[in-house]
Each structure stands twice: as structure tokens, then as C-alpha cells.
PDB file of C-alpha atoms in Angstrom:
ATOM      1  CA  GLN A   1       4.659  -1.822 -19.266  1.00  0.00           C
ATOM      2  CA  VAL A   2       4.213  -1.034 -15.678  1.00  0.00           C
ATOM      3  CA  GLN A   3       2.736  -3.456 -13.293  1.00  0.00           C
ATOM      4  CA  LEU A   4       2.375  -3.460  -9.309  1.00  0.00           C
ATOM      5  CA  VAL A   5       2.410  -6.860  -7.600  1.00  0.00           C
ATOM      6  CA  GLU A   6       1.402  -7.158  -3.867  1.00  0.00           C
ATOM      7  CA  SER A   7       2.467  -9.886  -1.478  1.00  0.00           C
ATOM      8  CA  GLY A   8       2.603 -10.769   2.175  1.00  0.00           C
ATOM      9  CA  GLY A   9      -0.882 -11.185   3.173  1.00  0.00           C
ATOM     10  CA  GLY A  10      -2.377 -14.035   5.067  1.00  0.00           C
ATOM     11  CA  LEU A  11      -4.197 -15.023   8.196  1.00  0.00           C
ATOM     12  CA  VAL A  12      -2.895 -13.457  11.686  1.00  0.00           C
ATOM     13  CA  GLN A  13      -4.182 -13.609  15.393  1.00  0.00           C
ATOM     14  CA  PRO A  14      -5.197 -10.256  16.796  1.00  0.00           C
ATOM     15  CA  GLY A  15      -2.232  -8.525  18.208  1.00  0.00           C
ATOM     16  CA  GLY A  16      -0.038 -10.054  15.615  1.00  0.00           C
ATOM     17  CA  SER A  17       2.055  -8.607  12.549  1.00  0.00           C
ATOM     18  CA  LEU A  18       2.354  -8.737   8.826  1.00  0.00           C
ATOM     19  CA  LYS A  19       4.405  -7.007   6.367  1.00  0.00           C
ATOM     20  CA  LEU A  20       3.065  -6.254   2.945  1.00  0.00           C
ATOM     21  CA  SER A  21       5.118  -5.571   0.026  1.00  0.00           C
ATOM     22  CA  CYS A  22       4.451  -3.912  -3.332  1.00  0.00           C
ATOM     23  CA  ALA A  23       6.817  -4.232  -6.016  1.00  0.00           C
ATOM     24  CA  ALA A  24       6.592  -1.888  -9.135  1.00  0.00           C
ATOM     25  CA  SER A  25       8.283  -3.229 -12.362  1.00  0.00           C
ATOM     26  CA  GLY A  26       8.733  -1.628 -15.750  1.00  0.00           C
ATOM     27  CA  SER A  27      10.270   1.493 -17.419  1.00  0.00           C
ATOM     28  CA  ILE A  28       9.466   3.890 -14.484  1.00  0.00           C
ATOM     29  CA  PHE A  29      10.791   7.442 -14.982  1.00  0.00           C
ATOM     30  CA  ARG A  30       9.136   8.931 -11.792  1.00  0.00           C
ATOM     31  CA  THR A  31       7.126   7.960  -8.905  1.00  0.00           C
ATOM     32  CA  ASP A  32       4.984  10.863  -7.737  1.00  0.00           C
ATOM     33  CA  ALA A  33       3.029   8.977  -5.003  1.00  0.00           C
ATOM     34  CA  MET A  34       2.488   5.859  -3.487  1.00  0.00           C
ATOM     35  CA  ALA A  35      -0.124   4.480  -1.202  1.00  0.00           C
ATOM     36  CA  TRP A  36      -1.844   1.504   0.451  1.00  0.00           C
ATOM     37  CA  TYR A  37      -5.565   1.209   0.456  1.00  0.00           C
ATOM     38  CA  ARG A  38      -7.958  -1.397   1.868  1.00  0.00           C
ATOM     39  CA  GLN A  39     -11.639  -2.483   1.420  1.00  0.00           C
ATOM     40  CA  GLY A  40     -13.026  -4.739   4.241  1.00  0.00           C
ATOM     41  CA  PRO A  41     -16.340  -6.653   4.011  1.00  0.00           C
ATOM     42  CA  GLY A  42     -19.134  -4.350   3.601  1.00  0.00           C
ATOM     43  CA  LYS A  43     -17.242  -1.490   3.537  1.00  0.00           C
ATOM     44  CA  GLU A  44     -15.960   1.058   0.691  1.00  0.00           C
ATOM     45  CA  ARG A  45     -12.423   1.244  -0.194  1.00  0.00           C
ATOM     46  CA  GLU A  46     -10.357   3.600   2.172  1.00  0.00           C
ATOM     47  CA  LEU A  47      -6.920   4.967   2.298  1.00  0.00           C
ATOM     48  CA  VAL A  48      -4.758   3.588   4.752  1.00  0.00           C
ATOM     49  CA  ALA A  49      -1.368   5.178   4.271  1.00  0.00           C
ATOM     50  CA  SER A  50       0.303   7.207   1.661  1.00  0.00           C
ATOM     51  CA  PHE A  51       3.151   9.570   0.774  1.00  0.00           C
ATOM     52  CA  THR A  52       4.434  11.798  -1.890  1.00  0.00           C
ATOM     53  CA  SER A  53       7.814  11.979  -3.094  1.00  0.00           C
ATOM     54  CA  GLY A  54       9.901  13.689  -0.589  1.00  0.00           C
ATOM     55  CA  SER A  55       7.078  14.125   2.010  1.00  0.00           C
ATOM     56  CA  ARG A  56       6.346  12.640   5.286  1.00  0.00           C
ATOM     57  CA  PRO A  57       3.484   9.954   5.219  1.00  0.00           C
ATOM     58  CA  ASN A  58      -0.057   9.997   6.011  1.00  0.00           C
ATOM     59  CA  TYR A  59      -1.885   7.493   8.002  1.00  0.00           C
ATOM     60  CA  ALA A  60      -5.592   6.943   8.428  1.00  0.00           C
ATOM     61  CA  ASP A  61      -6.511   7.659  12.050  1.00  0.00           C
ATOM     62  CA  SER A  62      -7.275   3.977  12.536  1.00  0.00           C
ATOM     63  CA  VAL A  63      -4.086   2.540  11.691  1.00  0.00           C
ATOM     64  CA  LYS A  64      -1.866   5.489  13.129  1.00  0.00           C
ATOM     65  CA  ASP A  65       0.821   4.432  15.540  1.00  0.00           C
ATOM     66  CA  ARG A  66       0.346   0.706  14.373  1.00  0.00           C
ATOM     67  CA  PHE A  67       1.178   0.699  10.626  1.00  0.00           C
ATOM     68  CA  THR A  68       4.226   2.038   8.818  1.00  0.00           C
ATOM     69  CA  ILE A  69       4.634   2.744   5.158  1.00  0.00           C
ATOM     70  CA  SER A  70       8.082   2.786   3.517  1.00  0.00           C
ATOM     71  CA  ARG A  71       9.363   3.271   0.194  1.00  0.00           C
ATOM     72  CA  GLU A  72      12.514   1.716  -1.296  1.00  0.00           C
ATOM     73  CA  ASN A  73      13.390   3.707  -4.213  1.00  0.00           C
ATOM     74  CA  ALA A  74      16.093   1.909  -5.699  1.00  0.00           C
ATOM     75  CA  LYS A  75      14.071  -1.172  -5.905  1.00  0.00           C
ATOM     76  CA  ASN A  76      10.778   0.607  -6.682  1.00  0.00           C
ATOM     77  CA  THR A  77       9.009  -1.215  -3.542  1.00  0.00           C
ATOM     78  CA  VAL A  78       6.727   0.200  -1.080  1.00  0.00           C
ATOM     79  CA  THR A  79       5.980  -1.759   2.067  1.00  0.00           C
ATOM     80  CA  LEU A  80       3.135  -1.634   4.713  1.00  0.00           C
ATOM     81  CA  GLN A  81       4.533  -3.106   8.281  1.00  0.00           C
ATOM     82  CA  MET A  82       1.268  -3.717  10.252  1.00  0.00           C
ATOM     83  CA  ASN A  83       1.578  -4.125  14.037  1.00  0.00           C
ATOM     84  CA  SER A  84      -0.926  -4.924  16.882  1.00  0.00           C
ATOM     85  CA  LEU A  85      -3.463  -6.137  13.988  1.00  0.00           C
ATOM     86  CA  LYS A  86      -7.101  -6.052  14.963  1.00  0.00           C
ATOM     87  CA  PRO A  87     -10.131  -7.992  13.439  1.00  0.00           C
ATOM     88  CA  GLU A  88     -11.295  -4.686  11.968  1.00  0.00           C
ATOM     89  CA  ASP A  89      -7.927  -4.748   9.938  1.00  0.00           C
ATOM     90  CA  THR A  90      -9.302  -7.547   7.990  1.00  0.00           C
ATOM     91  CA  ALA A  91      -9.572  -6.329   4.416  1.00  0.00           C
ATOM     92  CA  VAL A  92      -7.974  -6.756   0.878  1.00  0.00           C
ATOM     93  CA  TYR A  93      -5.239  -4.386   0.856  1.00  0.00           C
ATOM     94  CA  TYR A  94      -4.222  -2.647  -2.475  1.00  0.00           C
ATOM     95  CA  CYS A  95      -0.886  -0.908  -3.563  1.00  0.00           C
ATOM     96  CA  ASN A  96      -1.528   2.224  -5.681  1.00  0.00           C
ATOM     97  CA  ALA A  97       1.217   4.373  -7.421  1.00  0.00           C
ATOM     98  CA  VAL A  98       1.131   7.694  -9.424  1.00  0.00           C
ATOM     99  CA  LEU A  99       3.885   7.388 -11.774  1.00  0.00           C
ATOM    100  CA  LYS A 100       5.280   8.176 -15.224  1.00  0.00           C
ATOM    101  CA  SER A 101       7.062   5.652 -17.455  1.00  0.00           C
ATOM    102  CA  TYR A 102       9.671   6.503 -19.917  1.00  0.00           C
ATOM    103  CA  VAL A 103       7.230   5.907 -22.734  1.00  0.00           C
ATOM    104  CA  GLY A 104       3.866   6.925 -21.194  1.00  0.00           C
ATOM    105  CA  ARG A 105       2.069   9.762 -19.241  1.00  0.00           C
ATOM    106  CA  VAL A 106       1.629  10.084 -15.605  1.00  0.00           C
ATOM    107  CA  GLN A 107      -0.925   7.302 -14.845  1.00  0.00           C
ATOM    108  CA  ASN A 108      -2.503   5.834 -11.749  1.00  0.00           C
ATOM    109  CA  TYR A 109      -1.756   2.153 -11.134  1.00  0.00           C
ATOM    110  CA  TRP A 110      -3.210  -0.404  -9.017  1.00  0.00           C
ATOM    111  CA  GLY A 111      -1.856  -3.934  -7.660  1.00  0.00           C
ATOM    112  CA  GLN A 112      -4.230  -6.921  -7.731  1.00  0.00           C
ATOM    113  CA  GLY A 113      -4.583  -6.853  -3.825  1.00  0.00           C
ATOM    114  CA  THR A 114      -3.779  -9.197  -1.043  1.00  0.00           C
ATOM    115  CA  GLN A 115      -5.932 -10.556   1.589  1.00  0.00           C
ATOM    116  CA  VAL A 116      -5.216  -9.947   5.147  1.00  0.00           C
ATOM    117  CA  THR A 117      -7.436 -11.737   7.671  1.00  0.00           C
ATOM    118  CA  VAL A 118      -7.167 -10.980  11.381  1.00  0.00           C
ATOM    119  CA  SER A 119      -8.902 -13.718  13.427  1.00  0.00           C
ATOM    120  CA  SER A 120      -8.608 -15.866  16.442  1.00  0.00           C
TER     121      SER A 120
END
């Protein structure tokens, strides 16, 4: 009854910007945490940015001061504004949420992923 859908990925030049969006749909009672992960070529999946309800966001050292995670509570949407992109930012980016639906238990949900490629 709940799904997460990412959008906004694409090909950009180094130094460029992209804004990713993740929309959660369904009967959502409570969202405990939301995050963006990424997995680059030959790398393990890593946490990029996250926050729990009512807290300040946390960022990986590699993206701090360049990326900004934001949450729109009314629309159940989380975004990731990515500025000053570097080739090493190239990865599939995944939206993650820990939430409870009206008819289910607390559960961890993942989006399908969106490709971000930074290349000249």
C-alpha cells in the first residue's frame, strides 16, 4: 500500500546541479526517518543524507556543504539538492523511508533508484 518513487536523475557536467525527488504514496500514518543512499560503480551502497522526524539532517562527509536534503511533510516528499557535482558522485541514488501505514507495521521502504552521472 506504500511505494516510493524517485525522479530527477540524469547526466550533468562536473560543477553542475541536480535535484532528486522522492514521492511516497499510500496510507501513511507516520514517517520516522527518510534518507538518500547511493551506490557507485564497484562500490558498496552508502548513506548520503538522512534525518529523523524533528531532527537536523546528517550528511556524509563527501557531500557535506554540497548536498541538501529536505522533506515536505504535507506531500510526503523528500528531495536531495545536489550542487557542485563531482565525477565521484556518479551512482544510482535510492530513496529510503522508515514509516508506518495505517494498516501495517513500521517498515523500511526503498525506491527503485535513479541514475546520476557526472561527466564532461
